[in-house]
Amino acid sequence: MNRFDVVVIGAGIAGASIAAEIAPHLSVLLAEAEDMPGYHTTGRSAAFREECYGGPDVVPLTLASGDYLRDGGFLTPRAGLYIAREGQEAALAAFMHQFRDAGVTIQPLGRAQLEARLPGVRGEWTQALLQPNCADIDVGGLHQHYLALAKRGGAELRVRHRLEAAEREGDAWRLHFGAAGEVRADVVVNAAGAWADPVASACGVAPLGITPYRRTVAQLRTDPPAPAELPLVIDLEGAFYFRPEHGKLWLSPHDETPSEPCDAAPEELDIALAIDRFEQVVDWRIAAVERKWAGLRSFAPDRLPVYGYDAEVTGFFWFAGQGGYGIQTAPAAARLAAQLLTHTPRHGMTAELDVKLYTPARFAPVMV
Ligand SMILES: Cc1cc2nc3c(=O)[nH]c(=O)nc-3n(C[C@H](O)[C@H](O)[C@H](O)COP(=O)(O)OP(=O)(O)OC[C@H]3O[C@@H](n4cnc5c(N)ncnc54)[C@H](O)[C@@H]3O)c2cc1C
């Protein structure tokens, strides 16, 4: 039977990035249930780095990841633009207040500046907040980069390896992958995205209440075509966002429907909702819905990610609950998790992070 220091369950961005960080130091198996890594949430994102996304306690992870993403060539600058109607001054002020000490750049814009950024915007939208330091992310490139780094470090990737059960055997784990066989490992890293709680249960670990929520995106052809320099436009009230992608428009109704872990598919109603909301923003004509997809964003009960050893069960490490920001936070999250996993003092991009915010020990286990 194969024996590894660490088995990472799930080869999305979370599993790939943590495997890359630890592979030079430990023997690592990266086990992925599907035929290819990135099939689930990682392959279905909106591919954007929005500095405020996830709230003030996620911002440090996003900012700490910035240089890694920029230096690696994974970012293409694009502003973020929160738009608001007349009468929403208090909500705009509250948003700015919430992020006042977060280290992000936010600039209020009036109607004329909003019109310059979003041609054809309807009259009821009178104000906005501009975030100049946001960017598109090359998600495929980043994911491949981490998979390659993991491989170079000596990690082994095995696809069609779905963890079915695991138990402690002496001072290690025995992991069962059905017909694909068994392995032994000192540590299990749970990077299973929407399946984080079921994977914990399969290991005899109490789940933390990590819940998957479906989010939908449609790719539209519009008249006029979406200008290349258009910002990512987000509704301040959270009813939609859209951004250009190679002359097309990616539009989401910002839906958040609780779901079982599954191969998520878009619902027609969510697409219709998105289009209806979009038509209330600009006077553009929608020529075609070219493509649509949905993915699962998984959140812990307090909507912060979970990084660290389980409080009860030896050798079980959580790297889950990446919500709607798992790509933009991946470099700092993976570095931090690797340091926690290997009991290495924190330095460099993780030095300023408050690890207590993300520890699994903050939750009482969910009774099932
Ligand atoms: C529509 C949408 C838009 C988004 N937009 C953005 C964005 O603009 N910016 C951003 O930063 N983030 C965004 N996100 C969030 C981001 O995509 C996620 O946070 C991130 O992809 C989560 O990565 P993951 O590796 O945890 O999950 P996944 O990519 O789902 O990977 C988990 C893997 O675990 C595997 N697995 C599960 N169970 C087992 C098992 N028992 N055995 C073996 N393998 C198993 C699965 O097959 C899967 O491949 C978006 C998400 C969605 C859905």
Short mmCIF file of C-alpha atoms and ligand atoms in Angstrom, two decimals, residues 9-15 31-34 38-49 137 161-163 191-195 199 215-217 241 293-297 322-329, ligand 1:
data_model
loop_
_atom_site.label_atom_id
_atom_site.label_comp_id
_atom_site.label_asym_id
_atom_site.label_seq_id
_atom_site.Cartn_x
_atom_site.Cartn_y
_atom_site.Cartn_z
CA ILE A 9 -8.55 15.52 -1.10
CA GLY A 10 -9.68 17.59 -4.09
CA ALA A 11 -7.61 19.12 -6.90
CA GLY A 12 -9.44 22.41 -7.43
CA ILE A 13 -7.55 25.62 -6.79
CA ALA A 14 -7.48 24.90 -3.04
CA GLY A 15 -6.01 21.41 -3.31
CA ALA A 31 -6.49 12.82 -4.95
CA GLU A 32 -9.27 14.06 -7.26
CA ALA A 33 -12.62 12.33 -7.68
CA GLU A 34 -13.29 13.55 -11.24
CA GLY A 38 -10.81 21.91 -11.83
CA TYR A 39 -14.06 20.36 -13.09
CA HIS A 40 -16.19 21.80 -10.29
CA THR A 41 -16.16 25.31 -8.77
CA THR A 42 -12.65 26.29 -9.87
CA GLY A 43 -13.57 25.85 -13.51
CA ARG A 44 -16.78 27.87 -13.20
CA SER A 45 -15.80 31.16 -11.58
CA ALA A 46 -16.21 34.71 -12.82
CA ALA A 47 -12.39 34.95 -12.79
CA PHE A 48 -12.20 38.30 -11.06
CA ARG A 49 -10.18 39.84 -8.24
CA ILE A 137 -7.68 36.55 -13.19
CA HIS A 161 -9.79 8.85 -6.89
CA ARG A 162 -12.87 9.61 -4.83
CA LEU A 163 -12.30 9.25 -1.10
CA ALA A 191 -9.78 20.61 0.09
CA ALA A 192 -12.99 19.10 -1.25
CA GLY A 193 -14.88 22.36 -1.89
CA ALA A 194 -18.64 21.70 -1.79
CA TRP A 195 -17.93 18.20 -0.42
CA VAL A 199 -15.40 14.30 3.32
CA ARG A 215 -24.31 30.75 -8.41
CA THR A 216 -25.18 31.25 -12.08
CA VAL A 217 -23.41 33.02 -14.93
CA TYR A 241 -22.82 41.76 -11.55
CA TRP A 293 -23.20 27.69 -16.27
CA ALA A 294 -23.46 27.40 -12.51
CA GLY A 295 -21.07 26.48 -9.75
CA LEU A 296 -21.18 25.98 -6.00
CA ARG A 297 -19.66 28.51 -3.62
CA GLN A 322 -13.39 29.43 0.14
CA GLY A 323 -16.76 30.97 -0.73
CA GLY A 324 -16.76 33.46 -3.59
CA TYR A 325 -13.10 34.45 -3.26
CA GLY A 326 -11.15 31.18 -3.43
CA ILE A 327 -9.21 32.17 -6.55
CA GLN A 328 -8.21 35.69 -5.56
CA THR A 329 -7.10 34.52 -2.10
C1 LIG B 1 -20.18 31.46 -10.48
C2 LIG B 1 -18.99 31.61 -9.59
C3 LIG B 1 -18.23 32.75 -9.67
C4 LIG B 1 -17.07 32.89 -8.89
N1 LIG B 1 -16.28 33.97 -9.08
C5 LIG B 1 -15.12 34.08 -8.39
C6 LIG B 1 -14.25 35.17 -8.67
O1 LIG B 1 -14.50 35.99 -9.54
N2 LIG B 1 -13.10 35.26 -7.93
C7 LIG B 1 -12.78 34.32 -6.96
O2 LIG B 1 -11.72 34.45 -6.33
N3 LIG B 1 -13.60 33.27 -6.71
C8 LIG B 1 -14.75 33.13 -7.40
N4 LIG B 1 -15.59 32.09 -7.16
C9 LIG B 1 -15.26 31.17 -6.07
C10 LIG B 1 -14.14 30.21 -6.45
O3 LIG B 1 -14.41 29.64 -7.72
C11 LIG B 1 -14.07 29.12 -5.36
O4 LIG B 1 -13.84 29.72 -4.09
C12 LIG B 1 -12.94 28.13 -5.60
O5 LIG B 1 -12.94 27.67 -6.93
C13 LIG B 1 -13.05 26.95 -4.65
O6 LIG B 1 -12.03 26.04 -4.97
P1 LIG B 1 -11.97 24.62 -4.30
O7 LIG B 1 -10.72 23.99 -4.78
O8 LIG B 1 -12.22 24.77 -2.85
O9 LIG B 1 -13.25 23.84 -4.88
P2 LIG B 1 -13.42 22.97 -6.21
O10 LIG B 1 -12.84 23.64 -7.39
O11 LIG B 1 -14.85 22.58 -6.30
O12 LIG B 1 -12.52 21.70 -5.91
C14 LIG B 1 -12.89 20.71 -5.00
C15 LIG B 1 -12.53 19.38 -5.62
O13 LIG B 1 -12.71 18.34 -4.66
C16 LIG B 1 -13.08 17.19 -5.37
N5 LIG B 1 -13.67 16.23 -4.44
C17 LIG B 1 -14.83 16.37 -3.75
N6 LIG B 1 -15.05 15.27 -2.99
C18 LIG B 1 -14.00 14.43 -3.20
C19 LIG B 1 -13.67 13.16 -2.70
N7 LIG B 1 -14.46 12.50 -1.83
N8 LIG B 1 -12.52 12.58 -3.12
C20 LIG B 1 -11.69 13.22 -4.00
N9 LIG B 1 -11.98 14.43 -4.51
C21 LIG B 1 -13.12 15.06 -4.11
C22 LIG B 1 -14.07 17.71 -6.40
O14 LIG B 1 -14.24 16.81 -7.47
C23 LIG B 1 -13.43 19.03 -6.80
O15 LIG B 1 -12.64 18.91 -7.96
C24 LIG B 1 -16.73 31.89 -7.94
C25 LIG B 1 -17.52 30.74 -7.83
C26 LIG B 1 -18.63 30.58 -8.66
C27 LIG B 1 -19.45 29.33 -8.57
#
